[in-house]
Short mmCIF file of C-alpha atoms (C1' of nucleotides) in Angstrom, two decimals:
data_model
loop_
_atom_site.label_atom_id
_atom_site.label_comp_id
_atom_site.label_asym_id
_atom_site.label_seq_id
_atom_site.Cartn_x
_atom_site.Cartn_y
_atom_site.Cartn_z
CA MET C 96 0.05 -150.82 -70.35
CA GLY C 97 -2.89 -150.90 -68.32
CA THR C 98 -1.18 -149.47 -65.10
CA THR C 99 -0.97 -145.92 -64.91
CA GLN C 100 1.36 -144.40 -61.99
CA LEU C 101 -1.21 -142.42 -60.56
CA GLU C 102 0.97 -142.47 -57.33
CA ALA C 103 4.73 -142.95 -58.36
CA ALA C 104 5.30 -140.52 -54.98
CA PRO C 105 8.67 -140.75 -53.79
CA GLU C 106 8.53 -137.32 -52.54
CA PRO C 107 7.90 -137.42 -49.02
CA LYS C 108 4.68 -137.16 -47.44
CA TYR C 109 5.60 -133.99 -45.94
CA TRP C 110 6.56 -131.73 -48.46
CA HIS C 111 3.55 -133.02 -49.97
CA LEU C 112 1.52 -132.08 -46.62
CA LYS C 113 2.84 -128.31 -46.76
CA THR C 114 2.09 -128.23 -50.93
CA VAL C 115 -1.27 -129.57 -50.00
CA LEU C 116 -2.01 -126.86 -46.81
CA SER C 117 -0.09 -124.14 -48.75
CA GLU C 118 -3.12 -124.35 -51.34
CA ALA C 119 -5.66 -124.54 -48.69
CA LEU C 120 -3.56 -121.44 -46.88
CA ASP C 121 -4.23 -118.89 -50.35
CA SER C 122 -7.87 -119.91 -50.54
CA GLU C 123 -9.33 -121.23 -47.51
CA PHE C 124 -7.71 -118.87 -44.89
CA ALA C 125 -7.81 -115.54 -43.85
CA VAL C 126 -4.91 -113.32 -42.62
CA GLY C 127 -4.92 -113.93 -38.51
CA GLU C 128 -8.10 -117.03 -38.39
CA ILE C 129 -6.70 -119.80 -36.50
CA LEU C 130 -6.00 -123.09 -37.61
CA PRO C 131 -7.55 -127.04 -36.31
CA ASN C 132 -4.35 -127.76 -34.03
CA GLU C 133 -1.94 -130.22 -34.92
CA ARG C 134 -3.43 -133.68 -33.44
CA ASP C 135 -6.15 -132.99 -35.15
CA LEU C 136 -4.52 -131.58 -38.68
CA ALA C 137 -3.03 -135.26 -38.26
CA ALA C 138 -5.22 -136.66 -37.80
CA ARG C 139 -7.03 -135.43 -40.72
CA PHE C 140 -4.67 -135.28 -43.05
CA GLY C 141 -4.04 -139.76 -42.16
CA VAL C 142 -0.23 -138.80 -39.91
CA ALA C 143 1.36 -138.97 -37.23
CA ARG C 144 1.50 -135.30 -35.49
CA ALA C 145 5.46 -135.42 -35.91
CA THR C 146 5.14 -135.37 -39.51
CA LEU C 147 2.55 -132.52 -39.56
CA ARG C 148 4.72 -130.38 -37.41
CA GLN C 149 7.72 -131.26 -40.18
CA ALA C 150 5.21 -129.31 -42.69
CA LEU C 151 4.06 -126.92 -40.41
CA GLU C 152 7.74 -126.04 -39.32
CA GLN C 153 8.63 -125.32 -43.47
CA LEU C 154 5.72 -123.19 -43.62
CA GLU C 155 6.63 -121.03 -40.58
CA LEU C 156 10.05 -120.74 -41.95
CA GLU C 157 8.30 -119.31 -45.16
CA GLY C 158 6.49 -116.69 -43.22
CA ARG C 159 2.96 -117.74 -44.44
CA LEU C 160 1.65 -119.29 -40.30
CA GLN C 161 3.12 -118.51 -36.76
CA ARG C 162 2.58 -120.69 -34.25
CA ARG C 163 2.45 -119.51 -30.27
CA ARG C 164 2.67 -122.06 -28.00
CA GLY C 165 -0.06 -122.31 -25.27
CA VAL C 166 -2.15 -119.87 -28.14
CA GLY C 167 -2.53 -121.95 -31.54
CA THR C 168 -1.05 -121.70 -34.63
CA THR C 169 -2.90 -118.40 -37.13
CA VAL C 170 -2.30 -117.86 -40.81
CA ALA C 171 0.61 -115.12 -40.54
CA PRO C 172 0.18 -111.53 -42.71
CA PRO C 173 2.45 -111.38 -45.84
CA ARG C 174 6.34 -110.54 -43.95
CA MET C 175 6.65 -107.07 -43.64
CA GLY C 176 9.16 -104.55 -45.55
CA VAL C 177 11.94 -103.23 -42.87
CA ALA C 178 14.12 -100.40 -44.82
CA VAL C 179 18.01 -101.61 -44.02
CA GLY C 180 20.36 -99.55 -47.16
CA SER C 181 20.03 -95.66 -46.64
CA GLU C 182 22.84 -96.35 -50.12
CA HIS C 183 24.63 -93.23 -48.68
CA GLY C 184 25.72 -94.09 -45.18
CA THR C 185 24.57 -92.57 -42.18
CA TRP C 186 26.16 -93.21 -38.45
CA PRO C 187 23.80 -94.90 -36.18
CA GLY C 188 21.17 -92.85 -34.57
CA GLU C 189 20.71 -90.18 -36.92
CA VAL C 190 17.93 -88.90 -37.93
CA GLY C 191 15.64 -90.83 -39.09
CA ASP C 192 16.66 -93.90 -38.03
CA ALA C 193 14.00 -96.41 -37.29
CA TRP C 194 16.26 -97.21 -33.58
CA GLN C 195 15.63 -96.95 -30.29
CA PRO C 196 18.32 -97.13 -28.20
CA VAL C 197 17.28 -98.92 -24.57
CA ASP C 198 20.68 -99.25 -22.92
CA CYS C 199 25.19 -98.77 -22.47
CA ALA C 200 27.62 -101.21 -20.91
CA PRO C 201 30.53 -101.28 -21.35
CA ALA C 202 32.40 -104.83 -22.24
CA GLN C 203 34.14 -107.79 -24.13
CA PRO C 204 32.82 -108.15 -27.51
CA PRO C 205 33.27 -111.59 -29.24
CA ALA C 206 36.09 -113.03 -31.23
CA GLU C 207 35.14 -111.70 -34.52
CA VAL C 208 33.92 -108.06 -33.57
CA ALA C 209 37.65 -107.62 -32.24
CA ARG C 210 38.97 -108.76 -35.33
CA MET C 211 37.08 -106.72 -37.16
CA LEU C 212 38.15 -103.58 -35.06
CA ALA C 213 41.45 -103.86 -34.61
CA ALA C 214 40.94 -104.30 -30.87
CA LYS C 215 42.95 -106.47 -28.87
CA PRO C 216 41.25 -110.37 -26.95
CA ASP C 217 40.75 -108.94 -24.39
CA GLU C 218 40.22 -105.47 -25.34
CA GLN C 219 36.54 -103.88 -23.88
CA VAL C 220 34.52 -101.47 -25.73
CA HIS C 221 31.18 -99.60 -25.65
CA VAL C 222 28.21 -102.00 -26.59
CA VAL C 223 25.35 -100.13 -27.25
CA ARG C 224 21.53 -102.20 -27.19
CA ARG C 225 18.81 -100.92 -29.40
CA THR C 226 15.93 -102.40 -30.47
CA ARG C 227 13.61 -101.40 -33.57
CA VAL C 228 9.61 -101.53 -33.60
CA SER C 229 7.69 -101.64 -36.87
CA HIS C 230 3.89 -102.11 -37.13
CA GLY C 231 3.97 -102.29 -33.53
CA GLN C 232 5.47 -105.61 -33.46
CA PRO C 233 9.45 -105.65 -32.86
CA VAL C 234 10.98 -107.09 -35.52
CA ALA C 235 14.77 -106.53 -35.03
CA ALA C 236 17.74 -106.32 -32.27
CA GLU C 237 21.28 -104.66 -31.98
CA LEU C 238 24.16 -104.73 -30.61
CA LEU C 239 26.42 -101.25 -31.65
CA TYR C 240 30.04 -102.46 -30.89
CA VAL C 241 32.10 -99.34 -30.57
CA ALA C 242 36.03 -98.70 -30.10
CA THR C 243 36.38 -97.04 -26.87
CA SER C 244 39.33 -94.95 -28.69
CA SER C 245 36.92 -93.31 -30.61
CA VAL C 246 34.53 -92.12 -28.25
CA THR C 247 37.09 -89.97 -25.62
CA GLU C 248 34.66 -86.79 -24.02
CA LEU C 249 31.91 -89.51 -22.55
CA SER C 250 33.27 -89.84 -19.50
CA ALA C 251 32.24 -86.98 -17.23
CA ILE C 252 28.73 -87.04 -19.59
CA ASP C 253 25.54 -88.87 -18.35
CA ALA C 254 25.46 -92.12 -16.28
CA PRO C 255 27.60 -95.35 -16.98
CA SER C 256 24.35 -97.04 -18.15
CA GLY C 257 21.37 -96.86 -19.41
CA ALA C 258 20.18 -95.10 -22.33
CA SER C 259 20.68 -91.82 -21.82
CA ARG C 260 24.63 -93.04 -22.08
CA ALA C 261 23.49 -94.88 -25.06
CA ARG C 262 22.45 -92.03 -26.36
CA GLY C 263 25.66 -89.68 -25.01
CA VAL C 264 27.74 -92.90 -26.39
CA LEU C 265 25.87 -92.22 -30.57
CA ARG C 266 26.37 -88.51 -30.43
CA GLU C 267 29.90 -89.11 -29.71
CA LEU C 268 30.08 -90.71 -32.49
CA HIS C 269 28.39 -88.48 -35.08
CA ARG C 270 31.37 -86.19 -34.39
CA LEU C 271 33.54 -88.23 -36.60
CA GLY C 272 33.05 -87.90 -40.15
CA LEU C 273 32.01 -91.24 -41.60
CA GLU C 274 34.23 -92.37 -44.38
CA GLY C 275 31.68 -95.72 -45.41
CA GLN C 276 30.13 -98.55 -44.18
CA ASP C 277 30.25 -102.49 -45.42
CA ARG C 278 27.00 -104.64 -45.16
CA ALA C 279 27.05 -108.36 -44.60
CA VAL C 280 23.76 -110.28 -44.27
CA GLU C 281 23.57 -114.17 -43.16
CA LEU C 282 21.56 -116.59 -41.76
CA GLY C 283 21.79 -117.45 -37.93
CA SER C 284 19.52 -119.14 -34.81
CA ALA C 285 18.13 -116.77 -31.97
CA ARG C 286 20.31 -116.93 -29.04
CA ALA C 287 18.06 -116.92 -26.07
CA ASP C 288 18.56 -112.84 -25.32
CA ASP C 289 17.81 -112.38 -28.62
CA ALA C 290 15.02 -114.65 -28.95
CA LYS C 291 13.40 -113.00 -25.21
CA ALA C 292 12.69 -109.07 -27.19
CA LEU C 293 12.04 -111.09 -30.45
CA ASP C 294 9.18 -112.64 -28.61
CA ARG C 295 10.04 -115.65 -29.83
CA LEU C 296 12.03 -118.88 -29.16
CA PRO C 297 15.04 -119.65 -29.22
CA GLY C 298 16.46 -121.18 -32.10
CA ALA C 299 14.27 -119.19 -33.88
CA PRO C 300 15.80 -118.72 -37.48
CA VAL C 301 16.90 -114.44 -37.92
CA LEU C 302 18.56 -113.01 -40.32
CA VAL C 303 21.56 -110.77 -38.90
CA VAL C 304 23.38 -107.42 -40.44
CA THR C 305 26.44 -106.92 -39.96
CA THR C 306 27.26 -103.66 -40.45
CA ARG C 307 30.94 -101.94 -40.51
CA PHE C 308 32.02 -98.03 -39.98
CA PHE C 309 34.31 -96.61 -41.29
CA ALA C 310 36.48 -93.28 -39.53
CA GLU C 311 39.93 -91.50 -38.63
CA GLY C 312 40.94 -94.72 -41.77
CA ARG C 313 39.48 -97.59 -39.65
CA THR C 314 36.82 -99.31 -38.50
CA VAL C 315 35.41 -97.86 -35.46
CA ALA C 316 31.60 -99.29 -34.80
CA VAL C 317 30.22 -102.90 -35.56
CA SER C 318 26.85 -103.19 -35.48
CA VAL C 319 25.42 -106.78 -35.31
CA ALA C 320 21.25 -106.44 -35.78
CA THR C 321 19.38 -109.56 -35.87
CA TYR C 322 15.79 -109.70 -37.73
CA ARG C 323 13.23 -112.38 -36.92
CA ALA C 324 12.86 -113.97 -41.00
CA ASP C 325 9.47 -115.03 -40.27
CA THR C 326 8.14 -111.65 -40.76
CA CYS C 327 10.77 -109.25 -41.57
CA ARG C 328 11.93 -108.98 -45.51
CA LEU C 329 14.94 -106.68 -45.60
CA THR C 330 14.97 -103.87 -48.63
CA PHE C 331 17.57 -101.94 -49.84
CA GLY C 332 18.18 -99.23 -52.21
CA ASP C 333 16.53 -96.26 -52.97
CA ALA C 334 12.88 -96.84 -53.60
CA VAL C 335 10.32 -97.17 -51.28
CA GLY C 336 8.95 -101.56 -51.35
CA VAL C 337 6.02 -102.15 -52.83
CA GLU C 338 4.27 -105.10 -50.57
CA ILE C 339 4.70 -108.04 -52.11
CA HIS C 340 1.55 -110.69 -51.34
CA HIS C 341 1.50 -114.73 -51.97
CA GLY C 342 -1.78 -115.35 -53.19
CA PRO C 343 -5.07 -114.37 -52.09
CA GLU C 344 -5.18 -112.42 -48.79
CA ARG C 345 -7.98 -111.34 -47.00
CA GLN C 346 -8.69 -110.48 -43.38
CA ALA C 347 -9.60 -112.45 -40.64
CA SER C 348 -12.42 -110.19 -39.07
CA MET N 39 19.57 -121.91 2.14
CA GLY N 40 21.79 -124.87 1.85
CA THR N 41 19.74 -125.73 -1.40
CA THR N 42 21.87 -124.66 -4.04
CA GLN N 43 20.56 -125.13 -7.48
CA LEU N 44 22.94 -126.97 -9.85
CA GLU N 45 20.79 -127.53 -12.22
CA ALA N 46 18.18 -125.56 -12.99
CA ALA N 47 17.70 -126.53 -16.41
CA PRO N 48 14.88 -126.62 -18.16
CA GLU N 49 16.60 -126.11 -20.65
CA PRO N 50 15.50 -128.27 -23.51
CA LYS N 51 18.08 -131.28 -24.26
CA TYR N 52 18.64 -130.58 -28.28
CA TRP N 53 19.29 -126.80 -26.55
CA HIS N 54 22.22 -128.20 -24.17
CA LEU N 55 23.35 -130.62 -26.65
CA LYS N 56 23.75 -127.54 -30.01
CA THR N 57 26.61 -125.56 -28.14
CA VAL N 58 28.18 -128.92 -26.25
CA LEU N 59 28.63 -129.64 -29.87
CA SER N 60 29.27 -125.95 -30.70
CA GLU N 61 32.55 -125.61 -28.91
CA ALA N 62 33.34 -129.40 -29.42
CA LEU N 63 33.35 -127.92 -33.12
CA ASP N 64 35.71 -125.03 -31.79
CA SER N 65 38.65 -126.65 -30.14
CA GLU N 66 38.18 -130.33 -31.23
CA PHE N 67 37.60 -130.34 -34.97
CA ALA N 68 39.19 -129.21 -38.38
CA VAL N 69 37.37 -128.36 -41.08
CA GLY N 70 36.05 -131.20 -43.24
CA GLU N 71 36.24 -133.45 -40.95
CA ILE N 72 34.03 -135.92 -40.29
CA LEU N 73 32.06 -136.76 -37.17
CA PRO N 74 30.80 -140.07 -35.34
CA ASN N 75 27.38 -141.06 -37.22
CA GLU N 76 24.29 -139.63 -35.92
CA ARG N 77 23.19 -142.87 -34.24
CA ASP N 78 27.03 -143.10 -32.13
CA LEU N 79 26.57 -139.32 -31.02
CA ALA N 80 23.16 -139.84 -29.85
CA ALA N 81 24.11 -143.28 -28.11
CA ARG N 82 27.46 -141.29 -26.50
CA PHE N 83 24.98 -138.35 -24.79
CA GLY N 84 22.47 -140.72 -23.72
CA VAL N 85 20.04 -138.50 -26.39
CA ALA N 86 17.34 -140.06 -28.96
CA ARG N 87 18.61 -140.25 -32.33
CA ALA N 88 15.48 -137.68 -33.00
CA THR N 89 17.37 -135.33 -30.18
CA LEU N 90 21.19 -135.78 -30.86
CA ARG N 91 19.39 -134.54 -35.19
CA GLN N 92 18.34 -131.55 -33.38
CA ALA N 93 20.75 -129.76 -32.00
CA LEU N 94 22.94 -130.94 -36.46
CA GLU N 95 19.93 -129.78 -38.00
CA GLN N 96 20.26 -126.24 -35.69
CA LEU N 97 24.16 -126.41 -35.82
CA GLU N 98 23.82 -126.86 -40.08
CA LEU N 99 21.48 -124.01 -40.88
CA GLU N 100 23.99 -121.71 -38.57
CA GLY N 101 26.49 -123.35 -41.75
CA ARG N 102 29.01 -124.66 -38.38
CA LEU N 103 28.11 -128.37 -40.14
CA GLN N 104 27.20 -130.31 -43.67
CA ARG N 105 25.69 -133.53 -43.72
CA ARG N 106 24.95 -135.33 -46.48
CA ARG N 107 23.09 -138.95 -47.08
CA GLY N 108 24.96 -141.72 -47.79
CA VAL N 109 28.40 -139.64 -46.93
CA GLY N 110 28.15 -138.60 -43.05
CA THR N 111 28.72 -134.79 -41.22
CA THR N 112 31.10 -132.94 -41.85
CA VAL N 113 32.55 -129.32 -40.01
CA ALA N 114 31.63 -126.79 -42.58
CA PRO N 115 34.00 -124.07 -43.43
CA PRO N 116 33.33 -120.89 -42.61
CA ARG N 117 30.99 -119.06 -44.82
CA MET N 118 32.11 -117.38 -48.22
CA GLY N 119 31.34 -113.54 -48.26
CA VAL N 120 29.21 -113.39 -52.01
CA ALA N 121 29.26 -109.91 -52.71
CA VAL N 122 25.55 -108.57 -54.02
CA GLY N 123 25.18 -105.28 -54.20
CA SER N 124 26.92 -102.80 -56.11
CA GLU N 125 25.88 -99.90 -54.96
CA HIS N 126 25.51 -97.78 -57.84
CA GLY N 127 23.12 -100.39 -60.69
CA THR N 128 24.26 -102.46 -63.33
CA TRP N 129 22.66 -104.92 -65.64
CA PRO N 130 22.32 -108.29 -65.39
CA GLY N 131 25.01 -109.91 -67.43
CA GLU N 132 26.89 -106.65 -67.77
CA VAL N 133 30.51 -106.99 -67.87
CA GLY N 134 32.45 -108.75 -63.67
CA ASP N 135 29.24 -110.52 -63.03
CA ALA N 136 29.60 -113.28 -61.99
CA TRP N 137 26.41 -115.24 -63.16
CA GLN N 138 26.53 -118.16 -66.29
CA PRO N 139 23.50 -117.45 -68.42
CA VAL N 140 22.01 -121.00 -68.65
CA ASP N 141 19.10 -120.45 -70.98
CA CYS N 142 15.20 -118.78 -71.67
CA ALA N 143 12.40 -119.78 -72.76
CA PRO N 144 9.31 -117.78 -72.52
CA ALA N 145 6.84 -118.43 -69.85
CA GLN N 146 3.49 -117.05 -67.10
CA PRO N 147 5.96 -115.46 -64.16
CA PRO N 148 4.97 -115.51 -60.21
CA ALA N 149 0.98 -114.03 -59.34
CA GLU N 150 4.07 -111.58 -57.42
CA VAL N 151 6.78 -111.11 -60.30
CA ALA N 152 3.41 -110.48 -62.70
CA ARG N 153 2.54 -107.39 -60.27
CA MET N 154 6.01 -105.94 -60.45
CA LEU N 155 6.40 -106.32 -64.52
CA ALA N 156 2.85 -104.48 -64.02
CA ALA N 157 2.32 -107.44 -66.62
CA LYS N 158 -1.35 -109.25 -67.08
CA PRO N 159 -2.50 -112.24 -65.28
CA ASP N 160 -1.38 -114.75 -68.19
CA GLU N 161 1.19 -112.89 -70.20
CA GLN N 162 4.44 -114.66 -70.79
CA VAL N 163 7.85 -112.92 -70.69
CA HIS N 164 11.17 -114.03 -71.39
CA VAL N 165 12.85 -115.62 -68.09
CA VAL N 166 15.96 -116.16 -68.46
CA ARG N 167 17.68 -119.02 -66.14
CA ARG N 168 20.95 -118.15 -64.52
CA THR N 169 23.51 -120.33 -61.99
CA ARG N 170 25.86 -118.66 -60.29
CA VAL N 171 29.61 -120.53 -59.03
CA SER N 172 31.96 -119.23 -56.17
CA HIS N 173 35.07 -121.03 -54.97
CA GLY N 174 34.06 -123.64 -56.99
CA GLN N 175 31.13 -124.50 -55.72
CA PRO N 176 26.95 -123.61 -56.99
CA VAL N 177 26.41 -121.13 -54.48
CA ALA N 178 23.20 -119.61 -56.36
CA ALA N 179 20.43 -120.04 -59.09
CA GLU N 180 18.10 -117.27 -60.64
CA LEU N 181 14.89 -116.86 -62.83
CA LEU N 182 15.04 -113.43 -63.90
CA TYR N 183 12.14 -112.42 -65.79
CA VAL N 184 12.78 -109.51 -68.40
CA ALA N 185 9.99 -108.32 -70.44
CA THR N 186 8.86 -109.70 -73.98
CA SER N 187 7.72 -105.66 -74.49
CA SER N 188 11.57 -104.29 -73.73
CA VAL N 189 13.14 -106.71 -75.62
CA THR N 190 11.46 -106.79 -79.38
CA GLU N 191 14.62 -106.90 -81.51
CA LEU N 192 15.40 -110.57 -80.45
CA SER N 193 12.18 -112.39 -82.61
CA ALA N 194 15.35 -112.88 -85.54
CA ILE N 195 18.27 -113.44 -83.48
CA ASP N 196 19.52 -116.71 -81.70
CA ALA N 197 18.18 -119.36 -81.64
CA PRO N 198 14.87 -119.99 -79.34
CA SER N 199 16.01 -121.44 -76.33
CA GLY N 200 19.34 -122.22 -74.78
CA ALA N 201 22.21 -120.10 -72.40
CA SER N 202 22.60 -118.10 -76.47
CA ARG N 203 18.79 -117.07 -76.61
CA ALA N 204 20.17 -116.29 -73.15
CA ARG N 205 23.00 -114.10 -73.76
CA GLY N 206 21.11 -112.18 -76.64
CA VAL N 207 17.77 -111.30 -74.40
CA LEU N 208 20.30 -109.60 -71.91
CA ARG N 209 22.04 -108.12 -74.72
CA GLU N 210 19.06 -106.24 -75.81
CA LEU N 211 18.47 -105.25 -71.95
CA HIS N 212 21.46 -103.17 -71.92
CA ARG N 213 20.68 -101.21 -74.91
CA LEU N 214 17.75 -99.70 -72.15
CA GLY N 215 19.07 -96.59 -70.31
CA LEU N 216 18.79 -98.11 -66.87
CA GLU N 217 17.52 -95.80 -64.22
CA GLY N 218 17.53 -97.78 -60.86
CA GLN N 219 17.45 -101.16 -58.79
CA ASP N 220 15.74 -102.51 -55.92
CA ARG N 221 16.78 -104.63 -53.85
CA ALA N 222 15.21 -106.96 -50.85
CA VAL N 223 16.37 -109.88 -48.77
CA GLU N 224 14.44 -112.82 -47.48
CA LEU N 225 14.30 -116.69 -45.90
CA GLY N 226 12.90 -119.07 -47.94
CA SER N 227 12.77 -122.58 -48.99
CA ALA N 228 14.20 -124.23 -51.87
CA ARG N 229 11.45 -125.24 -54.59
CA ALA N 230 12.81 -128.83 -55.33
CA ASP N 231 14.51 -127.63 -59.68
CA ASP N 232 16.99 -124.85 -57.04
CA ALA N 233 17.49 -127.53 -55.13
CA LYS N 234 18.88 -129.33 -57.45
CA ALA N 235 21.21 -127.27 -58.73
CA LEU N 236 22.18 -126.11 -55.79
CA ASP N 237 23.00 -129.51 -54.77
CA ARG N 238 20.74 -129.69 -51.48
CA LEU N 239 17.13 -131.37 -51.12
CA PRO N 240 14.17 -129.46 -51.42
CA GLY N 241 13.53 -127.10 -48.87
CA ALA N 242 17.14 -126.28 -47.56
CA PRO N 243 16.98 -122.67 -46.37
CA VAL N 244 17.60 -120.44 -48.80
CA LEU N 245 18.30 -116.79 -48.83
CA VAL N 246 16.20 -115.18 -51.93
CA VAL N 247 17.22 -111.91 -53.45
CA THR N 248 14.81 -110.14 -55.53
CA THR N 249 16.11 -107.39 -57.05
CA ARG N 250 14.14 -105.24 -59.74
CA PHE N 251 15.76 -103.30 -62.91
CA PHE N 252 13.32 -99.93 -63.18
CA ALA N 253 14.01 -98.51 -67.54
CA GLU N 254 12.22 -96.17 -69.64
CA GLY N 255 9.97 -95.12 -65.89
CA ARG N 256 8.83 -98.05 -65.40
CA THR N 257 9.94 -101.96 -63.88
CA VAL N 258 11.44 -104.26 -67.22
CA ALA N 259 13.13 -107.11 -65.51
CA VAL N 260 12.83 -108.75 -61.98
CA SER N 261 15.76 -111.25 -60.58
CA VAL N 262 15.07 -113.53 -57.96
CA ALA N 263 17.70 -115.12 -56.58
CA THR N 264 17.80 -118.03 -54.52
CA TYR N 265 21.79 -118.51 -52.00
CA ARG N 266 22.20 -121.58 -49.96
CA ALA N 267 21.83 -120.40 -46.61
CA ASP N 268 24.17 -122.66 -44.71
CA THR N 269 27.45 -121.47 -46.75
CA CYS N 270 26.72 -117.52 -48.21
CA ARG N 271 27.08 -114.95 -46.31
CA LEU N 272 25.60 -112.39 -48.73
CA THR N 273 27.92 -108.78 -48.90
CA PHE N 274 26.56 -104.94 -49.57
CA GLY N 275 28.62 -101.78 -50.25
CA ASP N 276 31.69 -101.16 -51.37
CA ALA N 277 34.23 -102.62 -49.18
CA VAL N 278 36.00 -105.76 -49.91
CA GLY N 279 34.51 -108.17 -47.22
CA VAL N 280 37.00 -109.42 -44.70
CA GLU N 281 36.27 -113.25 -44.01
CA ILE N 282 34.75 -113.89 -40.68
CA HIS N 283 35.98 -116.92 -38.77
CA HIS N 284 33.28 -118.16 -36.09
CA GLY N 285 36.99 -119.54 -33.90
CA PRO N 286 40.32 -121.59 -33.83
CA GLU N 287 39.91 -122.96 -37.27
CA ARG N 288 41.92 -125.65 -39.19
CA GLN N 289 41.68 -127.46 -42.22
CA ALA N 290 41.71 -131.29 -42.18
CA SER N 291 44.55 -133.19 -43.39
"C1'" DC U 156 -7.90 -125.51 -15.56
"C1'" DA U 157 -8.36 -127.60 -20.40
"C1'" DG U 158 -6.16 -127.23 -24.31
"C1'" DT U 159 -1.92 -125.57 -27.34
"C1'" DG U 160 2.08 -125.86 -28.64
"C1'" DG U 161 7.56 -127.91 -27.78
"C1'" DT U 162 10.37 -131.74 -26.70
"C1'" DC U 163 11.69 -136.34 -25.77
"C1'" DT U 164 11.59 -141.31 -26.56
"C1'" DA U 165 12.77 -145.77 -29.68
"C1'" DG U 166 12.68 -147.61 -32.59
"C1'" DA U 167 11.45 -148.49 -38.05
"C1'" DC U 168 12.07 -148.33 -43.00
"C1'" DC U 169 13.23 -145.34 -46.69
"C1'" DA U 170 16.74 -142.72 -50.28
"C1'" DC U 171 20.75 -142.33 -52.00
"C1'" DG U 172 26.82 -142.64 -51.81
"C1'" DG U 173 30.45 -145.46 -51.85
"C1'" DT U 174 32.82 -149.87 -52.23
"C1'" DC A 87 26.80 -154.89 -50.03
"C1'" DC A 88 26.78 -152.18 -45.95
"C1'" DG A 89 26.51 -147.48 -43.87
"C1'" DT A 90 25.34 -143.00 -43.88
"C1'" DG A 91 21.66 -139.24 -43.15
"C1'" DG A 92 16.41 -139.08 -44.45
"C1'" DT A 93 11.28 -140.31 -43.47
"C1'" DC A 94 8.48 -141.76 -40.39
"C1'" DT A 95 5.56 -143.62 -36.57
"C1'" DA A 96 2.07 -143.40 -31.90
"C1'" DG A 97 2.83 -143.00 -28.54
"C1'" DA A 98 4.45 -139.95 -23.64
"C1'" DC A 99 5.76 -135.31 -21.12
"C1'" DC A 100 6.32 -130.01 -19.92
"C1'" DA A 101 5.12 -125.15 -20.62
"C1'" DC A 102 2.94 -121.63 -21.41
"C1'" DT A 103 -1.65 -119.40 -22.33
"C1'" DG A 104 -6.53 -118.12 -21.35
"C1'" DA A 105 -10.88 -118.55 -19.26
#
DNA sequence: CAGTGGTCTAGACCACGGT
DNA sequence: CCGTGGTCTAGACCACTGA
């Protein structure tokens, strides 16, 4: 028994790398600090660049790192808590909601949304685009689909599109009695347009929050909101979220 | 102006590939059907295997595909809706909850959990492990941290560990008046132990649901539940979720 | 312009599942 | 045992950022 298994490691290199880097991040780096570039890091750890990148990708997915092309890799601040569920439902655009209307145009909704709205496959609905900003950075983009049959007073008011029309559609919604709502969260990847709004590359991981609004005994609106998964922690419920930290965190000077 | 840009495509190959495959999945494949292997697919599209894999990874992230080493790549069924928020809070383990206790042992909680429980850094708490199965497959693994000071009647009952002790701890919790709860959802990657419980590889994307339980004017328990992000859609609120489909879906014969 | 991360290639070997 | 997906290498070029 003279031989001891010092390196019984069928553990992948990138996994081990990720662990090492994660610990270094906790103890030796401040938030906002810039890491050495990928080629140097790979050389330092004696691995190919692709392998190092696999570790960095994981850490970025977990919100520990932020990478930007042409700039570098920086230590990300802890995820920000973003309130999503207001428990007792309210209409989008009512007091205290964190969204900014961008514009509004008629369009044919995707198949799943059409099904939820019980719309005919080729039927058009109002599509309101909104964005959400928190702590000075965009965190989410939303497409709000509103059944045309529920917003009938609209034809004469406002422009045919634009932010003012968006506000008009929301105003009309508020006239209805909200009977309930319904939420689902799932993982997705950013479409090209969302990616631009969120300042990320296409395909970036996002949390998709689908909300259905019920009134007049049916589903009158569906919101599909995509949140940056790297920077956001979605919070539900009444209590104000205490910030969660990964470990020792300092601010870059 | 005779030249028309037919292929103004600074669009990455893997992104285009993903789109093509996604459409093929909708129209030409049934749920459960096996795709050609990666080497054949790469050759068929005229790209390197690594590039093909980048597209497959995205599709797996979106829950469209399922890949298993030694087996192959299959078309995934639509994500299953998994109820998470029961609106008016209930204790874990109360009637109608979908979790199965596995075991229970004392341990030192991770730093963030210790902070939420207002526990001293080196203080031990009860850690109850539970799993959740839906439609015959494991969908989530949970670690439930319970402050020892809230479960005092326990010392004499049950075994020092195991499922029966887990049930004992939960029983004691139910004696307290639940004053409220609090949820957060964020993206994470599966630790080695979670991965095994969820039948995935380490690092697989998961949705981490952190729930705080309030009683006696403080946080008495914290649940950290990790759900398979590829197969689950977390649902909140009262209405029973209607299944969402991506498009034409058939069952493999 | 130089330096960064993002994409892509053409190989190789390994770990696992089923036969 | 073979075939699968998972890991890894050592290069190359591209797209973007900021000086």
